[in-house]
Amino acid sequence: NNAINYAKLQSKFLSDLLTSKPDLIKSCKQNLKKDIKRSHIESFIQGRPIDNIDSLKKSLREMREHFFVISLIRDLNNLCDLSEVFDTHTNLAEIALEISYAYHLKELTKEYGRPLNEDGKKQNLIIIGMGKLGGKELNPSSDIDLVFLYDEQGQTNKKSISNQDFFTKLSKCII
């Protein structure tokens, strides 16, 4: 409780968030003593049903809030080192991108089919994290810089559109 109260005094954002979502306090109390690992974030999000765009947004928001709050409280109370802060926020961004990519790829594939090259080989979107994300140094106030690439030209195998159009749609959905 002292750690949470101290952190609330240090951060208006944190104070406002915990006031508006008091259920976060309970989960914080249970997790303040533990280092935040990637596996904790993955377990948290895997337990959530993501079957439509609203549940995707809700699940990603809850994941971010949960670990963001714990990370801030741990950091403000010197319960972790800077590498844990960087790891936590980098992992949050990477996992959110992975989940968003998988969801939107599945949805677009239902409509357009799978992007293929000239030889019929499946093509994938490649997401490269630049800056602090690429350097695994994200902090609570960092933004992320992304570059989207794909392997080869071609078209989808259902409602035929070019791979460029498919991956452009996918990129816009992810961000």
Short mmCIF file of C-alpha atoms in Angstrom, two decimals:
data_model
loop_
_atom_site.label_atom_id
_atom_site.label_comp_id
_atom_site.label_asym_id
_atom_site.label_seq_id
_atom_site.Cartn_x
_atom_site.Cartn_y
_atom_site.Cartn_z
CA ASN A 1 0.00 0.00 0.00
CA ASN A 2 2.81 2.43 0.84
CA ALA A 3 4.45 1.78 -2.53
CA ILE A 4 1.20 2.45 -4.38
CA ASN A 5 0.46 5.62 -2.39
CA TYR A 6 3.99 6.92 -2.95
CA ALA A 7 3.75 6.25 -6.69
CA LYS A 8 0.37 8.01 -6.87
CA LEU A 9 1.93 11.09 -5.28
CA GLN A 10 4.75 11.04 -7.84
CA SER A 11 2.59 10.55 -10.94
CA LYS A 12 -0.67 12.34 -11.67
CA PHE A 13 -1.24 9.96 -14.58
CA LEU A 14 -0.90 6.96 -12.27
CA SER A 15 -3.08 8.55 -9.60
CA ASP A 16 -5.83 9.33 -12.10
CA LEU A 17 -5.68 5.85 -13.63
CA LEU A 18 -5.85 4.06 -10.29
CA THR A 19 -8.68 6.31 -9.15
CA SER A 20 -10.69 5.56 -12.30
CA LYS A 21 -9.86 1.83 -12.23
CA PRO A 22 -9.58 0.70 -8.61
CA ASP A 23 -9.45 -2.98 -9.64
CA LEU A 24 -5.90 -2.31 -10.86
CA ILE A 25 -4.81 -1.70 -7.27
CA LYS A 26 -5.61 -5.28 -6.27
CA SER A 27 -3.60 -6.78 -9.12
CA CYS A 28 -0.76 -4.36 -8.36
CA LYS A 29 -0.57 -5.42 -4.74
CA GLN A 30 -0.34 -9.07 -5.82
CA ASN A 31 2.45 -8.42 -8.33
CA LEU A 32 4.63 -5.62 -6.96
CA LYS A 33 7.25 -7.92 -5.46
CA LYS A 34 7.81 -9.92 -8.67
CA ASP A 35 10.07 -8.97 -11.57
CA ILE A 36 7.96 -8.49 -14.69
CA LYS A 37 8.86 -11.13 -17.27
CA ARG A 38 7.71 -11.50 -20.87
CA SER A 39 6.03 -14.76 -19.88
CA HIS A 40 3.83 -12.87 -17.35
CA ILE A 41 2.60 -10.55 -20.09
CA GLU A 42 2.00 -13.44 -22.50
CA SER A 43 0.07 -15.39 -19.84
CA PHE A 44 -2.06 -12.35 -19.06
CA ILE A 45 -3.12 -11.80 -22.67
CA GLN A 46 -3.51 -15.50 -23.57
CA GLY A 47 -6.30 -15.79 -21.03
CA ARG A 48 -8.44 -13.28 -22.90
CA PRO A 49 -10.83 -14.12 -25.73
CA ILE A 50 -10.02 -12.10 -28.85
CA ASP A 51 -12.76 -12.81 -31.35
CA ASN A 52 -13.63 -9.36 -32.68
CA ILE A 53 -12.06 -5.91 -32.98
CA ASP A 54 -13.64 -4.66 -29.75
CA SER A 55 -12.29 -7.57 -27.70
CA LEU A 56 -8.87 -7.10 -29.33
CA LYS A 57 -8.76 -3.43 -28.34
CA LYS A 58 -10.08 -4.14 -24.84
CA SER A 59 -7.60 -6.96 -24.21
CA LEU A 60 -4.62 -4.94 -25.44
CA ARG A 61 -5.69 -1.93 -23.37
CA GLU A 62 -6.09 -4.06 -20.23
CA MET A 63 -2.71 -5.70 -20.80
CA ARG A 64 -1.03 -2.34 -21.24
CA GLU A 65 -2.70 -0.77 -18.20
CA HIS A 66 -1.97 -3.75 -15.94
CA PHE A 67 1.75 -3.98 -16.67
CA PHE A 68 2.24 -0.25 -17.21
CA VAL A 69 0.93 0.45 -13.71
CA ILE A 70 2.99 -2.29 -12.06
CA SER A 71 6.10 -1.17 -13.92
CA LEU A 72 5.61 2.47 -12.92
CA ILE A 73 5.03 1.63 -9.26
CA ARG A 74 8.03 -0.69 -9.18
CA ASP A 75 10.20 1.94 -10.88
CA LEU A 76 9.08 4.88 -8.72
CA ASN A 77 9.74 2.83 -5.56
CA ASN A 78 13.14 1.53 -6.73
CA LEU A 79 11.84 -2.05 -6.72
CA CYS A 80 13.41 -2.74 -10.12
CA ASP A 81 16.29 -1.60 -12.23
CA LEU A 82 16.12 0.36 -15.47
CA SER A 83 16.60 -2.78 -17.59
CA GLU A 84 13.33 -4.20 -16.24
CA VAL A 85 11.50 -0.98 -17.17
CA PHE A 86 12.93 -1.15 -20.70
CA ASP A 87 12.18 -4.87 -21.00
CA THR A 88 8.60 -4.46 -19.75
CA HIS A 89 7.68 -1.66 -22.13
CA THR A 90 9.48 -3.26 -25.07
CA ASN A 91 7.73 -6.57 -24.39
CA LEU A 92 4.36 -4.83 -24.12
CA ALA A 93 4.87 -3.23 -27.54
CA GLU A 94 6.17 -6.41 -29.18
CA ILE A 95 3.37 -8.57 -27.80
CA ALA A 96 0.71 -6.02 -28.78
CA LEU A 97 2.13 -5.95 -32.32
CA GLU A 98 2.23 -9.75 -32.52
CA ILE A 99 -1.37 -10.11 -31.35
CA SER A 100 -2.65 -7.31 -33.55
CA TYR A 101 -0.78 -8.74 -36.55
CA ALA A 102 -2.19 -12.25 -36.01
CA TYR A 103 -5.76 -10.98 -35.55
CA HIS A 104 -5.78 -8.66 -38.56
CA LEU A 105 -3.95 -11.14 -40.81
CA LYS A 106 -6.65 -13.71 -40.04
CA GLU A 107 -9.45 -11.23 -40.74
CA LEU A 108 -7.98 -9.91 -43.99
CA THR A 109 -7.19 -13.44 -45.15
CA LYS A 110 -10.85 -14.38 -44.70
CA GLU A 111 -11.81 -11.61 -47.11
CA TYR A 112 -8.95 -11.58 -49.63
CA GLY A 113 -7.20 -14.92 -49.22
CA ARG A 114 -3.53 -15.37 -48.50
CA PRO A 115 -0.90 -13.22 -50.29
CA LEU A 116 1.20 -15.40 -52.60
CA ASN A 117 4.20 -14.81 -54.84
CA GLU A 118 4.33 -15.78 -58.53
CA ASP A 119 5.17 -19.41 -57.57
CA GLY A 120 2.25 -19.72 -55.13
CA LYS A 121 4.43 -19.42 -52.01
CA LYS A 122 2.82 -17.65 -49.00
CA GLN A 123 4.13 -14.17 -48.35
CA ASN A 124 4.44 -12.51 -44.97
CA LEU A 125 4.58 -9.01 -43.61
CA ILE A 126 7.86 -8.21 -41.91
CA ILE A 127 7.69 -5.67 -39.09
CA ILE A 128 10.92 -3.99 -38.05
CA GLY A 129 11.05 -1.98 -34.84
CA MET A 130 13.31 1.04 -35.17
CA GLY A 131 14.70 3.40 -32.55
CA LYS A 132 14.03 2.54 -28.93
CA LEU A 133 11.85 -0.44 -29.84
CA GLY A 134 14.57 -1.89 -32.05
CA GLY A 135 17.13 -1.21 -29.34
CA LYS A 136 14.85 -2.74 -26.69
CA GLU A 137 14.93 0.51 -24.71
CA LEU A 138 11.29 1.59 -24.64
CA ASN A 139 10.25 3.56 -21.60
CA PRO A 140 6.79 4.66 -20.43
CA SER A 141 6.81 7.79 -22.62
CA SER A 142 8.33 6.26 -25.77
CA ASP A 143 6.56 6.04 -29.07
CA ILE A 144 7.37 3.28 -31.51
CA ASP A 145 8.80 3.60 -35.00
CA LEU A 146 7.98 0.76 -37.36
CA VAL A 147 8.98 -0.21 -40.87
CA PHE A 148 6.76 -2.66 -42.77
CA LEU A 149 8.20 -4.86 -45.53
CA TYR A 150 7.03 -7.90 -47.47
CA ASP A 151 8.93 -10.50 -49.44
CA GLU A 152 7.72 -10.45 -53.04
CA GLN A 153 5.14 -9.08 -55.42
CA GLY A 154 2.11 -11.22 -56.17
CA GLN A 155 -1.55 -11.32 -55.29
CA THR A 156 -3.99 -12.88 -52.91
CA ASN A 157 -5.64 -16.18 -53.76
CA LYS A 158 -9.30 -15.38 -53.07
CA LYS A 159 -10.59 -11.89 -53.84
CA SER A 160 -7.51 -11.02 -55.85
CA ILE A 161 -5.65 -7.90 -54.77
CA SER A 162 -1.93 -7.20 -55.01
CA ASN A 163 0.34 -8.15 -52.14
CA GLN A 164 1.20 -4.46 -51.85
CA ASP A 165 -2.47 -3.57 -51.32
CA PHE A 166 -2.98 -6.46 -48.90
CA PHE A 167 0.04 -5.59 -46.78
CA THR A 168 -0.79 -1.89 -46.87
CA LYS A 169 -4.25 -2.71 -45.47
CA LEU A 170 -2.68 -5.01 -42.87
CA SER A 171 -0.14 -2.37 -41.81
CA LYS A 172 -2.88 0.24 -41.37
CA CYS A 173 -4.93 -2.17 -39.25
CA ILE A 174 -1.99 -3.02 -37.00
CA ILE A 175 -1.20 0.56 -36.12
#
